């Protein structure tokens, strides 16, 4: 990426110029949209209405003389709403494209910052053109923009580190958020009492409400940032898990304090009810998610005859889980995550490989679009206002947010470390504290406040905090991570040895716990696994996959992946394990007679394998096993493949493929080619 | 009572120095040892075999053997005990201690090596210093043994693939006639480098500086 060809470099500014021109051209049209908000604008409707009035008028006239048949007519009203929505999305994606063409910027500045800046620019342009911008509607945000991102996060949540650190994550999410909310609310109230700041109108409950909105770490910002810095798994899951689970706390606190600030006073009974409400909201949300997850898994058991609609079930059940939770004011985010987590192992065992790929890419695509749109809207809404800027309030809020986060993390870690075996070091604490970004959820919640004189003040402060965390903390965290030499994410290549030993370790540690006589972490995990195997898998997974041990499915998956890679990578230079010439022969002990004929696989399965491998010759996209949204498809042959070379590679691949399957045919055996062997447990296409 | 108490405490102290456990933990483990052995001085394989929690464990036999393996006592002996005393029991358990926050990088590496050595000894049943293909096959078979009707072939295929992976990572250039004897300890370390054993292979021993679930300290 560092070396751009000269032609490309000169086209980058040209491209951005073209896009700016496009922007200016389309914006007056787009900005006239009132479809995101219920407000009406007279000037646009009136011409339409007047034309409607004119038409009957015309018709009365037309009896006198016939109107010519309109060959070409202009009717923008007809398509306005979908047109503008598509335009906004297209704009967002073009911006995203632009960033990756200019590599220098995207290395330094995280994508979320760039998108917000774009939003600011667009908002500024709209204001300059003196049109009304699309009003930021919280409903749009919570129902359409947020769920894809959360589903993507929940579906691909790494379960093992999440459950291993569950206690820590819960502590940070619940106790940490509560501490933040009350500390920020309390100190802000204290500041408001000072005469000099002229903030007399702000009462305690409003301040606490404000505190509860601003205290929660935002999953979207965290996700967007942490994906770029590739930090080690433990820290990633701590901050990320916290941002997901604190939704329950935020929901309860927000509704509670909103009710109280209407009522004006709070009693002890209310406080107790609040605590009960918290448990109901969080556990209820999880329960709803589990129900839908099980339903989804059960449905996927029967989809073997209509593979095409399989991905839809996953998406719809998850979305229903979210909406159902919102009906009861339960935590929609937790419901969505629970649904994705529960559904995933069973669904993946049932659906075809293509459906799995579809689900993965659709989720990534939707969440990518959502995130982009969200940041751009944030920028636009910032410019739009209305703002009430009060220096004391805003500066103080930013400062207090930082302080309370640091204090919260340090204090909680001191308690948590007493219970953890692998303790959190000071470096870890710093990253956890520094990575607590605020984002669009805080803004939307602020937007939902009832209109009073404090709303604008709060909104301004919220926006400032969001900007500060996203820009300042977002931009500096990468160099800080390198400066402090924090452990980075290690690239795992899916080794069968590691899988074997992970399972071996699980059983070993469970056994040792049994000998020691106390029921620890591993004991319960083992019990859950056994329950899963004896009951759940039988119900939710179709066919004989239900009894397949995990090691075998892992092995099959790996073998298939390697087969694909071998077929798709074409030239030998691109083979990942090119350096090894070791083969089965080197391992087999010499005493045994060299087994020429490995146990053969049935003819039909062999046909299947051949068909699949051949089909993959046609499309040579490499499958990456990555969570990152930024680099999905890297096609090795895309850029500079000529027909002749491609055909030559095909011939070569055909030859290799025929060696690949152990067909006891009249072909020569080349001993140096690694023979792969597909086990009888089978794999589904 | 007083004199014997100080003697046991003295014993505990020397054990604590040797294995790294705290006195509280040693006390707890001793109680468990007495329970398992039926208040005898030594336990045999049958005592461990009869623990109900181990009944469903696929690698039960290997775990029990590990307790009686002389190699795990760090005294350069080989072979197997018939019965073990509390000190040997404790020695084996000390392999499962977690790393502490104050450990230096070298200490962590040493701990990792010790734990990997324990695992290696579990696989290398004939004690020739390498894990041969047969031994590895047996490991995989045992792992899959409790998962219903499994194919011998599947287990073999997995073990073969795993062995091939070790060979190709550690000895990349092998001619067609070279023979890879087995996984040596260095290769074993290499292949499991990514798993960070020192943070994964541990269990929680009661009575540590962690605040335990028991109310009040024991006064025995």
Short mmCIF file of C-alpha atoms in Angstrom, two decimals, chain A residues 271-610:
data_model
loop_
_atom_site.label_atom_id
_atom_site.label_comp_id
_atom_site.label_asym_id
_atom_site.label_seq_id
_atom_site.Cartn_x
_atom_site.Cartn_y
_atom_site.Cartn_z
CA UNK A 271 -34.84 2.72 44.53
CA UNK A 272 -35.53 -0.90 45.44
CA UNK A 273 -37.83 -1.23 42.46
CA UNK A 274 -35.04 0.15 40.36
CA UNK A 275 -32.69 -2.60 41.44
CA UNK A 276 -35.33 -5.24 40.76
CA UNK A 277 -35.96 -3.64 37.41
CA UNK A 278 -32.30 -4.00 36.54
CA UNK A 279 -32.38 -7.74 37.05
CA UNK A 280 -35.60 -8.07 35.15
CA UNK A 281 -34.31 -6.05 32.23
CA UNK A 282 -31.02 -7.86 31.84
CA UNK A 283 -32.12 -11.40 32.57
CA UNK A 284 -35.34 -10.93 30.69
CA UNK A 285 -33.47 -9.69 27.68
CA UNK A 286 -31.16 -12.67 27.76
CA UNK A 287 -34.13 -15.01 28.13
CA UNK A 288 -35.89 -13.56 25.11
CA UNK A 289 -32.69 -13.93 23.14
CA UNK A 290 -32.27 -17.53 24.19
CA UNK A 291 -35.83 -18.39 23.19
CA UNK A 292 -35.41 -16.95 19.74
CA UNK A 293 -31.99 -18.48 19.42
CA UNK A 294 -33.31 -21.95 20.15
CA UNK A 295 -36.16 -21.38 17.72
CA UNK A 296 -33.74 -20.32 15.06
CA UNK A 297 -31.52 -23.32 15.66
CA UNK A 298 -34.49 -25.64 15.55
CA UNK A 299 -35.72 -24.14 12.30
CA UNK A 300 -32.36 -24.54 10.69
CA UNK A 301 -32.57 -28.24 11.31
CA UNK A 302 -35.18 -28.57 8.59
CA UNK A 303 -33.80 -26.31 5.91
CA UNK A 304 -31.87 -28.90 4.01
CA UNK A 305 -34.24 -28.68 1.08
CA UNK A 306 -34.35 -24.94 0.74
CA UNK A 307 -30.83 -23.80 1.30
CA UNK A 308 -31.32 -20.45 -0.28
CA UNK A 309 -33.43 -18.99 2.50
CA UNK A 310 -31.29 -20.25 5.35
CA UNK A 311 -29.50 -16.96 6.01
CA UNK A 312 -32.82 -15.16 6.24
CA UNK A 313 -33.86 -17.24 9.20
CA UNK A 314 -30.81 -16.21 11.12
CA UNK A 315 -31.36 -12.53 10.42
CA UNK A 316 -35.08 -12.51 11.03
CA UNK A 317 -35.05 -14.49 14.25
CA UNK A 318 -32.36 -12.23 15.61
CA UNK A 319 -34.19 -9.06 14.62
CA UNK A 320 -37.38 -10.40 16.15
CA UNK A 321 -35.51 -11.10 19.34
CA UNK A 322 -34.37 -7.49 19.42
CA UNK A 323 -37.80 -6.08 18.74
CA UNK A 324 -39.55 -8.42 21.16
CA UNK A 325 -37.21 -7.33 23.91
CA UNK A 326 -37.87 -3.70 23.10
CA UNK A 327 -41.62 -4.31 23.40
CA UNK A 328 -41.18 -5.01 27.09
CA UNK A 329 -38.51 -2.36 27.60
CA UNK A 330 -36.00 -5.13 28.19
CA UNK A 331 -32.45 -4.80 27.01
CA UNK A 332 -32.57 -5.30 23.25
CA UNK A 333 -28.81 -5.48 22.90
CA UNK A 334 -28.46 -8.30 25.38
CA UNK A 335 -31.29 -10.14 23.73
CA UNK A 336 -29.64 -9.84 20.34
CA UNK A 337 -26.31 -11.04 21.65
CA UNK A 338 -27.83 -13.97 23.49
CA UNK A 339 -29.74 -14.97 20.36
CA UNK A 340 -26.64 -14.87 18.18
CA UNK A 341 -24.49 -16.73 20.66
CA UNK A 342 -27.01 -19.50 21.26
CA UNK A 343 -27.95 -19.92 17.64
CA UNK A 344 -24.54 -20.03 16.14
CA UNK A 345 -23.09 -23.46 16.96
CA UNK A 346 -26.23 -25.31 15.98
CA UNK A 347 -26.99 -23.28 12.89
CA UNK A 348 -23.46 -23.67 11.64
CA UNK A 349 -23.69 -27.40 11.98
CA UNK A 350 -26.88 -27.46 9.97
CA UNK A 351 -26.51 -25.02 7.14
CA UNK A 352 -24.57 -25.35 3.96
CA UNK A 353 -21.19 -23.83 3.48
CA UNK A 354 -22.53 -21.26 1.07
CA UNK A 355 -25.19 -20.15 3.50
CA UNK A 356 -22.54 -19.76 6.16
CA UNK A 357 -20.52 -17.56 3.87
CA UNK A 358 -23.64 -15.57 2.98
CA UNK A 359 -24.48 -14.97 6.60
CA UNK A 360 -20.97 -13.89 7.40
CA UNK A 361 -20.71 -11.45 4.54
CA UNK A 362 -24.17 -10.03 4.87
CA UNK A 363 -23.64 -9.35 8.53
CA UNK A 364 -20.33 -7.67 7.86
CA UNK A 365 -21.81 -5.66 5.02
CA UNK A 366 -24.82 -4.42 6.96
CA UNK A 367 -22.87 -3.59 10.04
CA UNK A 368 -20.31 -1.76 7.95
CA UNK A 369 -22.96 0.36 6.25
CA UNK A 370 -24.71 1.02 9.54
CA UNK A 371 -21.58 2.13 11.25
CA UNK A 372 -20.64 4.43 8.40
CA UNK A 373 -24.07 6.00 8.31
CA UNK A 374 -24.10 6.40 12.05
CA UNK A 375 -20.90 8.37 12.19
CA UNK A 376 -21.86 10.54 9.27
CA UNK A 377 -25.22 11.33 10.81
CA UNK A 378 -23.48 12.18 14.02
CA UNK A 379 -21.41 14.73 12.16
CA UNK A 380 -24.42 16.17 10.36
CA UNK A 381 -26.48 16.40 13.51
CA UNK A 382 -23.64 18.18 15.24
CA UNK A 383 -23.59 20.95 12.71
CA UNK A 384 -27.36 21.13 12.69
CA UNK A 385 -27.64 21.93 16.37
CA UNK A 386 -29.43 23.39 18.23
CA UNK A 387 -26.62 24.03 20.60
CA UNK A 388 -26.20 25.78 23.84
CA UNK A 389 -22.58 26.17 24.65
CA UNK A 390 -21.55 26.79 28.20
CA UNK A 391 -17.79 26.70 28.66
CA UNK A 392 -17.79 25.65 32.29
CA UNK A 393 -20.27 22.87 31.86
CA UNK A 394 -18.75 21.33 28.80
CA UNK A 395 -15.11 21.47 29.82
CA UNK A 396 -15.93 20.23 33.26
CA UNK A 397 -17.98 17.35 31.89
CA UNK A 398 -15.19 16.17 29.63
CA UNK A 399 -12.69 16.35 32.45
CA UNK A 400 -14.93 14.57 34.92
CA UNK A 401 -15.74 11.80 32.46
CA UNK A 402 -12.05 11.03 32.10
CA UNK A 403 -11.40 11.17 35.80
CA UNK A 404 -14.33 8.99 36.71
CA UNK A 405 -13.41 6.41 34.12
CA UNK A 406 -9.86 6.16 35.40
CA UNK A 407 -10.93 6.01 39.01
CA UNK A 408 -13.57 3.45 38.22
CA UNK A 409 -11.23 1.16 36.36
CA UNK A 410 -8.44 1.39 38.89
CA UNK A 411 -10.74 0.89 41.84
CA UNK A 412 -12.56 -2.03 40.31
CA UNK A 413 -9.38 -3.72 39.19
CA UNK A 414 -8.05 -3.61 42.74
CA UNK A 415 -11.11 -5.58 43.81
CA UNK A 416 -11.22 -7.82 40.77
CA UNK A 417 -7.59 -8.82 40.98
CA UNK A 418 -8.29 -10.51 44.28
CA UNK A 419 -10.51 -12.94 42.45
CA UNK A 420 -8.68 -13.32 39.21
CA UNK A 421 -5.95 -15.80 38.66
CA UNK A 422 -4.35 -13.98 35.77
CA UNK A 423 -4.23 -10.50 37.18
CA UNK A 424 -4.63 -7.30 35.23
CA UNK A 425 -1.43 -5.30 35.13
CA UNK A 426 -1.18 -1.53 35.19
CA UNK A 427 -0.74 -1.46 31.44
CA UNK A 428 -3.93 -3.47 31.00
CA UNK A 429 -5.80 -1.11 33.29
CA UNK A 430 -4.61 1.86 31.35
CA UNK A 431 -5.79 0.45 28.05
CA UNK A 432 -9.15 -0.52 29.51
CA UNK A 433 -9.61 2.99 30.91
CA UNK A 434 -8.38 4.68 27.78
CA UNK A 435 -10.48 2.56 25.48
CA UNK A 436 -13.75 3.59 27.04
CA UNK A 437 -15.13 5.56 24.15
CA UNK A 438 -18.54 7.14 24.02
CA UNK A 439 -20.53 7.13 20.86
CA UNK A 440 -23.78 7.45 19.02
CA UNK A 441 -25.90 5.62 21.58
CA UNK A 442 -25.26 8.37 24.11
CA UNK A 443 -26.22 10.93 21.51
CA UNK A 444 -29.46 9.17 20.61
CA UNK A 445 -30.46 8.80 24.21
CA UNK A 446 -29.81 12.48 24.72
CA UNK A 447 -31.91 13.23 21.71
CA UNK A 448 -34.81 11.35 23.23
CA UNK A 449 -34.93 13.68 26.21
CA UNK A 450 -37.95 15.85 26.47
CA UNK A 451 -37.48 19.35 25.23
CA UNK A 452 -36.63 21.68 27.99
CA UNK A 453 -34.00 24.32 28.43
CA UNK A 454 -31.47 21.81 29.65
CA UNK A 455 -31.73 19.47 26.69
CA UNK A 456 -29.63 21.59 24.39
CA UNK A 457 -27.05 22.12 27.07
CA UNK A 458 -26.82 18.40 27.68
CA UNK A 459 -26.71 17.58 24.00
CA UNK A 460 -23.84 19.94 23.45
CA UNK A 461 -21.92 18.42 26.31
CA UNK A 462 -22.65 14.90 25.11
CA UNK A 463 -21.43 15.72 21.62
CA UNK A 464 -18.28 17.27 22.98
CA UNK A 465 -17.51 14.22 25.08
CA UNK A 466 -18.15 11.92 22.13
CA UNK A 467 -15.91 13.98 19.91
CA UNK A 468 -13.22 14.14 22.50
CA UNK A 469 -13.17 10.42 23.15
CA UNK A 470 -13.44 9.40 19.53
CA UNK A 471 -10.93 11.89 18.18
CA UNK A 472 -8.39 12.36 20.90
CA UNK A 473 -8.46 8.93 22.47
CA UNK A 474 -9.09 7.20 19.18
CA UNK A 475 -6.16 8.79 17.42
CA UNK A 476 -3.69 8.46 20.24
CA UNK A 477 -4.43 4.94 21.35
CA UNK A 478 -2.53 3.33 18.52
CA UNK A 479 0.79 5.05 19.22
CA UNK A 480 0.26 4.55 22.93
CA UNK A 481 -0.27 0.85 22.45
CA UNK A 482 2.99 0.66 20.57
CA UNK A 483 4.76 2.86 23.08
CA UNK A 484 3.69 0.78 26.04
CA UNK A 485 4.45 -2.41 24.16
CA UNK A 486 1.08 -3.89 24.95
CA UNK A 487 0.71 -7.43 23.76
CA UNK A 488 -0.85 -7.61 20.34
CA UNK A 489 -3.17 -10.13 18.84
CA UNK A 490 -1.33 -13.17 17.70
CA UNK A 491 -2.21 -14.44 14.27
CA UNK A 492 -3.59 -17.90 14.76
CA UNK A 493 -3.51 -20.28 11.90
CA UNK A 494 -5.87 -22.92 13.14
CA UNK A 495 -3.49 -25.63 14.12
CA UNK A 496 -4.85 -29.08 14.71
CA UNK A 497 -2.27 -29.60 17.44
CA UNK A 498 -3.52 -26.59 19.33
CA UNK A 499 -7.09 -27.82 19.04
CA UNK A 500 -6.16 -31.27 20.29
CA UNK A 501 -4.32 -29.82 23.23
CA UNK A 502 -6.99 -27.30 24.05
CA UNK A 503 -9.44 -30.13 24.43
CA UNK A 504 -6.89 -32.24 26.25
CA UNK A 505 -6.28 -29.41 28.68
CA UNK A 506 -9.98 -28.99 29.30
CA UNK A 507 -10.34 -32.62 30.29
CA UNK A 508 -7.12 -32.59 32.27
CA UNK A 509 -8.08 -29.55 34.30
CA UNK A 510 -11.56 -30.91 34.91
CA UNK A 511 -9.99 -34.12 36.15
CA UNK A 512 -7.56 -32.34 38.45
CA UNK A 513 -10.40 -30.29 39.86
CA UNK A 514 -12.25 -33.51 40.48
CA UNK A 515 -9.27 -34.91 42.35
CA UNK A 516 -8.96 -31.74 44.38
CA UNK A 517 -12.56 -32.10 45.25
CA UNK A 518 -13.96 -28.67 44.62
CA UNK A 519 -16.34 -27.67 41.88
CA UNK A 520 -14.58 -25.04 39.97
CA UNK A 521 -14.83 -23.31 36.66
CA UNK A 522 -13.93 -26.40 34.64
CA UNK A 523 -16.35 -28.66 36.39
CA UNK A 524 -19.32 -26.56 35.46
CA UNK A 525 -18.07 -26.07 31.94
CA UNK A 526 -17.76 -29.82 31.60
CA UNK A 527 -21.28 -30.32 32.90
CA UNK A 528 -22.61 -27.80 30.42
CA UNK A 529 -20.80 -29.52 27.59
CA UNK A 530 -22.26 -32.84 28.54
CA UNK A 531 -25.75 -31.40 28.74
CA UNK A 532 -25.20 -29.81 25.37
CA UNK A 533 -24.08 -33.07 23.85
CA UNK A 534 -26.76 -35.31 25.26
CA UNK A 535 -29.78 -33.14 24.78
CA UNK A 536 -29.37 -29.98 22.83
CA UNK A 537 -27.37 -31.31 19.98
CA UNK A 538 -29.81 -34.14 19.39
CA UNK A 539 -32.69 -31.72 19.13
CA UNK A 540 -31.15 -28.93 17.22
CA UNK A 541 -28.78 -30.49 14.77
CA UNK A 542 -30.00 -32.58 11.89
CA UNK A 543 -28.70 -35.88 10.78
CA UNK A 544 -25.61 -37.59 12.00
CA UNK A 545 -23.81 -34.32 12.53
CA UNK A 546 -25.46 -34.28 15.95
CA UNK A 547 -23.15 -36.92 17.30
CA UNK A 548 -20.00 -35.64 15.72
CA UNK A 549 -17.36 -34.79 18.27
CA UNK A 550 -15.95 -31.32 18.13
CA UNK A 551 -12.48 -32.45 17.26
CA UNK A 552 -13.66 -34.20 14.14
CA UNK A 553 -15.72 -31.25 12.91
CA UNK A 554 -12.75 -28.98 13.51
CA UNK A 555 -10.54 -31.35 11.58
CA UNK A 556 -12.96 -31.55 8.67
CA UNK A 557 -13.30 -27.82 8.54
CA UNK A 558 -9.57 -27.41 8.47
CA UNK A 559 -9.08 -29.99 5.78
CA UNK A 560 -11.69 -28.40 3.60
CA UNK A 561 -10.16 -25.01 4.09
CA UNK A 562 -6.77 -26.30 3.10
CA UNK A 563 -8.20 -28.05 0.08
CA UNK A 564 -9.78 -24.80 -1.03
CA UNK A 565 -6.62 -22.87 -0.49
CA UNK A 566 -4.61 -25.35 -2.43
CA UNK A 567 -6.97 -25.23 -5.36
CA UNK A 568 -7.41 -21.51 -5.35
CA UNK A 569 -3.94 -20.28 -4.76
CA UNK A 570 -2.73 -21.20 -8.18
CA UNK A 571 0.98 -20.70 -8.44
CA UNK A 572 3.22 -22.48 -5.98
CA UNK A 573 4.67 -19.26 -4.67
CA UNK A 574 1.41 -18.40 -3.01
CA UNK A 575 1.07 -21.62 -1.09
CA UNK A 576 1.09 -20.86 2.61
CA UNK A 577 3.18 -23.81 3.68
CA UNK A 578 5.52 -23.90 0.79
CA UNK A 579 8.63 -24.50 2.81
CA UNK A 580 7.79 -27.97 3.97
CA UNK A 581 8.38 -30.99 1.88
CA UNK A 582 7.41 -33.30 4.66
CA UNK A 583 4.76 -35.75 3.76
CA UNK A 584 2.99 -38.73 5.18
CA UNK A 585 5.82 -40.95 4.20
CA UNK A 586 8.18 -39.23 6.55
CA UNK A 587 5.99 -40.03 9.45
CA UNK A 588 4.88 -43.55 8.91
CA UNK A 589 7.09 -45.91 10.84
CA UNK A 590 9.20 -47.97 8.47
CA UNK A 591 8.43 -51.30 10.08
CA UNK A 592 4.91 -51.27 8.78
CA UNK A 593 4.48 -52.09 5.14
CA UNK A 594 3.98 -48.89 3.24
CA UNK A 595 0.28 -48.54 2.88
CA UNK A 596 -0.37 -47.75 -0.69
CA UNK A 597 -4.06 -47.97 -0.71
CA UNK A 598 -5.43 -45.83 1.99
CA UNK A 599 -8.96 -46.78 2.87
CA UNK A 600 -10.85 -45.31 0.00
CA UNK A 601 -13.86 -43.11 0.15
CA UNK A 602 -17.04 -43.97 -1.60
CA UNK A 603 -17.43 -43.10 -5.23
CA UNK A 604 -20.30 -40.70 -4.68
CA UNK A 605 -18.42 -38.69 -2.11
CA UNK A 606 -15.46 -38.58 -4.38
CA UNK A 607 -17.68 -37.16 -7.09
CA UNK A 608 -18.92 -34.56 -4.68
CA UNK A 609 -15.39 -33.57 -3.80
CA UNK A 610 -14.36 -33.32 -7.41
#
